[in-house]
C-alpha cells in the first residue's frame, strides 16, 4: 500500500452517534474528553511536535466538532471564526514536525473549520445556519435546508512518454520547484476525462490509458487529490502560459534525484506531505505501469 500524507488518523469517526444528542452529551462529559488547540486554523504543537489538546469546557456554548474517538477518548475541535482562504504554505513548517496521525487529525479539523466559516449562511435563503450532526453539517435556521461538508475532487497527474514523465512549474512556486499538473474535476466529468482534459489544456499533451495510483485529502481547504498516470501520444508540449511558467520531461534518474533532495537534480520536488511527491515516487518505483507492460 502506498503511504500518503493526511491519512492514518486512526480515529473512530462514530458516525452513528452524530445525531444522538444524549450520546454526544455523555461523550463530552467523559473523563479525558479533549479539544484540539488551534491558532485560527493552524496547529499548536508541543516541543516534541505533537498536537496540543485542552480539557473540554462543558460550560461554553461554543460550536465544536466531534472529530472521533481515540480508543475511548472523545476528541473535539473548536469552530473559531477565522479568516478564510489562507494559503497552504503557512502550515508547512509545522507539518514537517508532525507525526502522520497528527497531520491527518489536524487536516480533518482544518477542513471542517474552514467549511463551517464558509457556510455560516444558507445558500438557498440567506438565513443563518447552525452546526448539527456533531459538526459534520449545518442546518439553515430559515428554510431548514441541511448543508454537508464539501470535498472537492482534484486530479493530479503525470503524463508518461518513452521513459520520461512531464512536470510543470507554476508562477507562484518556490525556485526550482516542479510538480505534477493538477486541476479540479468538473461537473459531468469522470476522473479519466479530467486527467486527459487538464493535460491537454495546460500542456497540449494527449494521453490514453489513464490509471489511478493513490488519493489523499488536502485540507486547504477541502480537496481530495486523485493521483493518476497517463500515457502520452508524443513528447510535444504546448504550454498554457496562464497556468504554467514551464514544463519539462524528466527521466527516472532525474525524478529519483529530485525526490532525494539532490541539489544537482533537474528540479526540486514537492515536500513528502504532498501527493505529488508520492506520485513521483510511485512512478519511479514502477508501481503504475501502462497496460500490457511486463
Ligand atoms: Zn435556508
Coordinates of C-alpha atoms and ligand atoms in Angstrom, one line a residue:
X1 CA 0.0 0.0 0.0
X2 CA 1.3 3.5 -0.9
X3 CA 1.6 5.8 2.1
X4 CA 0.2 9.2 1.5
X5 CA 0.0 12.4 3.7
X6 CA -3.0 13.4 5.8
X7 CA -4.2 9.8 6.2
X8 CA -4.0 7.3 9.0
X9 CA -5.7 9.4 11.8
X10 CA -6.7 6.1 13.4
X11 CA -9.9 7.6 14.9
X12 CA -13.3 6.0 15.1
X13 CA -15.4 8.7 13.5
X14 CA -18.5 7.5 15.3
X15 CA -20.9 8.5 12.6
X16 CA -23.8 6.6 14.4
X17 CA -23.5 9.0 17.3
X18 CA -23.6 12.2 15.4
X19 CA -27.4 12.7 15.5
X20 CA -27.7 11.3 19.0
X21 CA -27.7 14.4 21.3
X22 CA -27.8 12.4 24.5
X23 CA -24.9 10.2 23.4
X24 CA -22.9 13.3 22.4
X25 CA -23.5 14.9 25.8
X26 CA -22.2 11.8 27.5
X27 CA -19.1 11.8 25.3
X28 CA -18.5 15.5 26.1
X29 CA -18.7 14.7 29.8
X30 CA -16.4 11.7 29.6
X31 CA -13.2 11.8 31.6
X32 CA -10.4 12.8 29.2
X33 CA -12.6 14.4 26.5
X34 CA -10.3 16.9 24.8
X35 CA -10.5 19.8 22.4
X36 CA -7.8 20.5 19.8
X37 CA -5.8 23.7 20.5
X38 CA -5.7 25.8 17.3
X39 CA -4.3 29.2 16.4
X40 CA -7.2 30.2 14.0
X41 CA -6.8 27.1 11.8
X42 CA -3.1 26.4 12.3
X43 CA -1.9 23.7 14.7
X44 CA -0.2 24.5 18.0
X45 CA 2.4 21.9 18.8
X46 CA 4.3 20.7 21.9
X47 CA 8.1 20.7 21.9
X48 CA 8.1 17.2 20.5
X49 CA 5.8 18.2 17.6
X50 CA 2.6 16.6 19.0
X51 CA -0.7 18.3 18.7
X52 CA -1.8 20.0 21.9
X53 CA -5.2 19.2 23.5
X54 CA -7.2 21.0 26.2
X55 CA -9.8 19.5 28.6
X56 CA -13.3 20.1 27.2
X57 CA -15.1 23.0 28.9
X58 CA -18.7 21.9 29.3
X59 CA -19.8 25.4 30.3
X60 CA -19.2 27.1 26.9
X61 CA -21.9 27.2 24.3
X62 CA -19.2 27.4 21.6
X63 CA -19.6 25.3 18.5
X64 CA -17.4 22.2 18.4
X65 CA -16.9 19.2 16.1
X66 CA -16.6 15.6 17.2
X67 CA -13.5 14.5 15.3
X68 CA -13.8 11.0 16.6
X69 CA -12.8 8.6 19.3
X70 CA -9.1 7.7 20.0
X71 CA -9.8 4.4 21.8
X72 CA -12.3 5.6 24.5
X73 CA -11.2 9.2 24.3
X74 CA -13.5 11.6 22.5
X75 CA -11.6 14.3 20.5
X76 CA -13.2 17.5 19.5
X77 CA -12.2 20.6 17.5
X78 CA -13.4 24.1 18.2
X79 CA -15.1 26.2 15.4
X80 CA -13.5 29.6 15.7
X81 CA -14.5 32.4 13.4
X82 CA -11.5 32.7 11.1
X83 CA -10.2 34.4 8.0
X84 CA -10.8 32.0 5.2
X85 CA -8.7 31.4 2.1
X86 CA -5.3 31.3 3.9
X87 CA -2.7 29.7 1.7
X88 CA -1.4 26.2 2.4
X89 CA 2.2 27.3 2.8
X90 CA 1.6 28.9 6.2
X91 CA 1.3 25.5 7.9
X92 CA 4.1 23.7 6.0
X93 CA 6.9 24.3 8.5
X94 CA 4.7 22.9 11.3
X95 CA 3.5 19.9 9.2
X96 CA 7.2 18.9 8.8
X97 CA 7.3 18.4 12.6
X98 CA 4.1 16.4 12.9
X99 CA 3.5 12.7 13.0
X100 CA 1.4 11.2 10.2
X101 CA -1.7 10.5 12.5
X102 CA -1.5 14.1 14.0
X103 CA -1.3 15.6 10.5
X104 CA -4.3 13.6 9.5
X105 CA -6.3 14.6 12.6
X106 CA -5.4 18.3 12.2
X107 CA -6.1 18.1 8.4
X108 CA -9.7 17.0 9.0
X109 CA -10.2 19.6 11.7
X110 CA -8.8 22.4 9.4
X111 CA -11.0 21.4 6.5
X112 CA -14.1 21.4 8.7
X113 CA -13.3 24.7 10.5
X114 CA -12.9 26.4 7.1
X115 CA -16.0 24.8 5.7
X116 CA -18.1 26.0 8.8
X117 CA -16.7 29.5 8.3
X118 CA -17.7 29.4 4.6
X119 CA -21.3 28.2 5.4
X120 CA -22.5 30.5 8.2
X121 CA -25.4 31.4 5.9
X122 CA -27.7 29.3 3.8
X123 CA -27.0 29.3 0.0
X124 CA -30.7 29.0 -0.7
X125 CA -32.5 31.5 1.5
X126 CA -29.6 33.5 3.1
X127 CA -30.6 32.9 6.7
X128 CA -28.1 31.9 9.4
X129 CA -27.1 28.3 9.7
X130 CA -26.3 26.4 12.9
X131 CA -24.0 23.5 13.5
X132 CA -25.6 20.0 13.7
X133 CA -24.6 16.3 13.3
X134 CA -21.7 16.9 15.8
X135 CA -20.1 19.4 13.5
X136 CA -20.5 17.3 10.3
X137 CA -23.2 19.5 8.9
X138 CA -25.0 22.9 9.2
X139 CA -28.8 23.3 9.2
X140 CA -30.5 26.5 8.0
X141 CA -32.5 28.3 10.7
X142 CA -34.7 29.8 7.9
X143 CA -35.7 27.2 5.4
X144 CA -34.3 24.1 7.2
X145 CA -32.0 23.0 4.4
X146 CA -29.1 20.8 5.5
X147 CA -25.6 21.6 4.3
X148 CA -22.8 19.0 4.5
X149 CA -19.0 19.4 4.4
X150 CA -17.7 19.6 0.9
X151 CA -14.9 17.5 -0.6
X152 CA -13.8 18.8 -4.0
X153 CA -12.1 16.2 -6.2
X154 CA -8.9 17.3 -7.9
X155 CA -6.9 15.2 -10.4
X156 CA -3.1 15.4 -10.2
X157 CA -1.2 13.5 -12.8
X158 CA 1.9 12.6 -14.7
X159 CA 2.0 12.1 -18.4
X160 CA 4.5 9.4 -19.3
X161 CA 6.3 9.1 -22.7
X162 CA 9.2 6.9 -23.6
X163 CA 10.6 6.5 -20.1
X164 CA 10.1 10.1 -19.0
X165 CA 7.3 12.0 -17.2
X166 CA 6.1 15.6 -17.6
X167 CA 6.4 18.0 -14.7
X168 CA 5.3 21.6 -14.7
X169 CA 6.1 24.8 -12.9
X170 CA 3.5 27.4 -11.8
X171 CA 4.4 31.1 -11.5
X172 CA 3.9 31.1 -7.7
X173 CA 6.2 28.1 -6.9
X174 CA 9.4 28.4 -4.9
X175 CA 12.6 28.5 -7.0
X176 CA 13.4 25.2 -9.0
X177 CA 10.1 23.6 -7.9
X178 CA 8.3 21.5 -10.5
X179 CA 5.4 19.2 -9.8
X180 CA 2.7 17.1 -11.3
X181 CA 0.0 19.0 -13.2
X182 CA -3.4 19.2 -11.4
X183 CA -6.9 20.6 -11.8
X184 CA -10.4 20.4 -10.4
X185 CA -12.8 17.7 -11.7
X186 CA -15.7 19.5 -13.3
X187 CA -19.4 18.5 -13.2
X188 CA -20.2 15.9 -15.8
X189 CA -16.7 14.5 -16.0
X190 CA -15.0 11.3 -14.9
X191 CA -11.6 11.2 -13.3
X192 CA -10.1 9.8 -16.5
X193 CA -11.7 12.6 -18.6
X194 CA -10.5 15.3 -16.2
X195 CA -6.9 14.0 -16.4
X196 CA -7.0 14.0 -20.2
X197 CA -8.6 17.5 -20.3
X198 CA -6.2 19.1 -17.9
X199 CA -3.1 17.7 -19.6
X200 CA -4.5 18.9 -23.0
X201 CA -5.4 22.3 -21.6
X202 CA -2.2 23.1 -19.6
X203 CA 0.4 21.3 -21.7
X204 CA -1.2 20.4 -25.1
X205 CA -0.5 16.7 -24.3
X206 CA -2.9 13.9 -25.4
X207 CA -3.0 10.9 -23.0
X208 CA -4.6 7.5 -23.0
X209 CA -4.6 4.6 -20.6
X210 CA -5.1 6.8 -17.5
X211 CA -4.6 4.7 -14.4
X212 CA -5.3 5.5 -10.8
X213 CA -2.4 5.5 -8.3
X214 CA -3.5 6.9 -4.9
X215 CA -5.6 9.5 -3.3
X216 CA -5.1 12.0 -0.5
X217 CA -7.1 14.6 1.4
X218 CA -5.7 18.1 1.1
X219 CA -7.1 20.4 3.8
X220 CA -6.5 23.7 2.0
X221 CA -9.5 23.9 2.2
X222 CA -11.1 20.6 1.3
X223 CA -9.8 18.8 -1.8
X224 CA -9.5 15.1 -2.4
X225 CA -6.4 14.7 -4.6
X226 CA -6.6 11.8 -7.0
X227 CA -3.2 10.9 -8.4
X228 CA -3.0 9.3 -11.8
X229 CA -0.6 8.5 -14.6
X230 CA -1.5 8.6 -18.3
X231 CA 0.4 7.5 -21.5
X232 CA 1.2 10.5 -23.8
X233 CA 1.0 10.1 -27.5
X234 CA 4.0 12.3 -28.1
X235 CA 6.5 14.5 -26.2
X236 CA 5.3 17.7 -27.9
X237 CA 4.3 20.3 -25.3
X238 CA 2.2 23.5 -25.9
X239 CA 2.1 25.4 -22.7
X240 CA -0.8 27.4 -21.4
X241 CA 1.0 30.5 -20.1
X242 CA -1.7 31.4 -17.7
X243 CA -1.4 28.0 -15.8
X244 CA 2.3 27.2 -16.3
X245 CA 5.6 29.0 -16.5
X246 CA 7.5 26.0 -17.8
X247 CA 7.2 22.2 -18.2
X248 CA 9.8 19.5 -18.9
X249 CA 10.2 15.8 -19.4
X250 CA 12.3 14.1 -16.8
X251 CA 13.7 10.5 -16.7
X252 CA 13.7 8.1 -13.8
X253 CA 17.2 9.1 -12.6
X254 CA 16.1 12.7 -12.6
X255 CA 13.0 12.0 -10.6
X256 CA 14.9 9.8 -8.1
X257 CA 17.5 12.6 -7.6
X258 CA 14.8 15.2 -7.1
X259 CA 12.9 13.1 -4.5
X260 CA 16.1 12.5 -2.6
X261 CA 16.7 16.3 -2.4
X262 CA 19.9 16.1 -4.5
X263 CA 20.8 19.8 -5.4
X264 CA 22.1 18.6 -8.8
X265 CA 18.6 17.1 -9.7
X266 CA 16.9 18.7 -12.7
X267 CA 14.2 20.1 -10.4
X268 CA 13.2 20.5 -6.7
X269 CA 10.4 18.1 -5.8
X270 CA 7.3 19.0 -3.7
X271 CA 7.5 18.1 0.0
X272 CA 6.6 14.5 1.2
X273 CA 3.3 15.6 2.7
X274 CA 2.1 16.4 -0.9
X275 CA 0.7 13.6 -3.0
X276 CA 2.7 14.9 -6.0
X277 CA 5.8 13.6 -4.1
X278 CA 4.0 10.2 -3.5
X279 CA 3.1 10.1 -7.2
X280 CA 6.6 10.8 -8.4
X281 CA 7.9 8.1 -6.1
X282 CA 5.3 5.6 -7.3
X283 CA 6.2 6.2 -10.9
X284 CA 10.0 5.9 -10.1
X285 CA 9.2 2.6 -8.4
X286 CA 7.3 1.3 -11.4
X287 CA 4.1 0.9 -9.3
X288 CA 1.7 2.0 -12.0
X289 CA 2.9 0.6 -15.3
X290 CA 0.9 1.0 -18.5
X291 CA -1.4 -1.8 -19.5
X292 CA 0.5 -4.7 -21.1
X293 CA 3.8 -3.7 -19.6
X294 CA 5.8 -6.5 -18.1
Ligands
LIG1 ZN1 -32.2 28.4 4.1

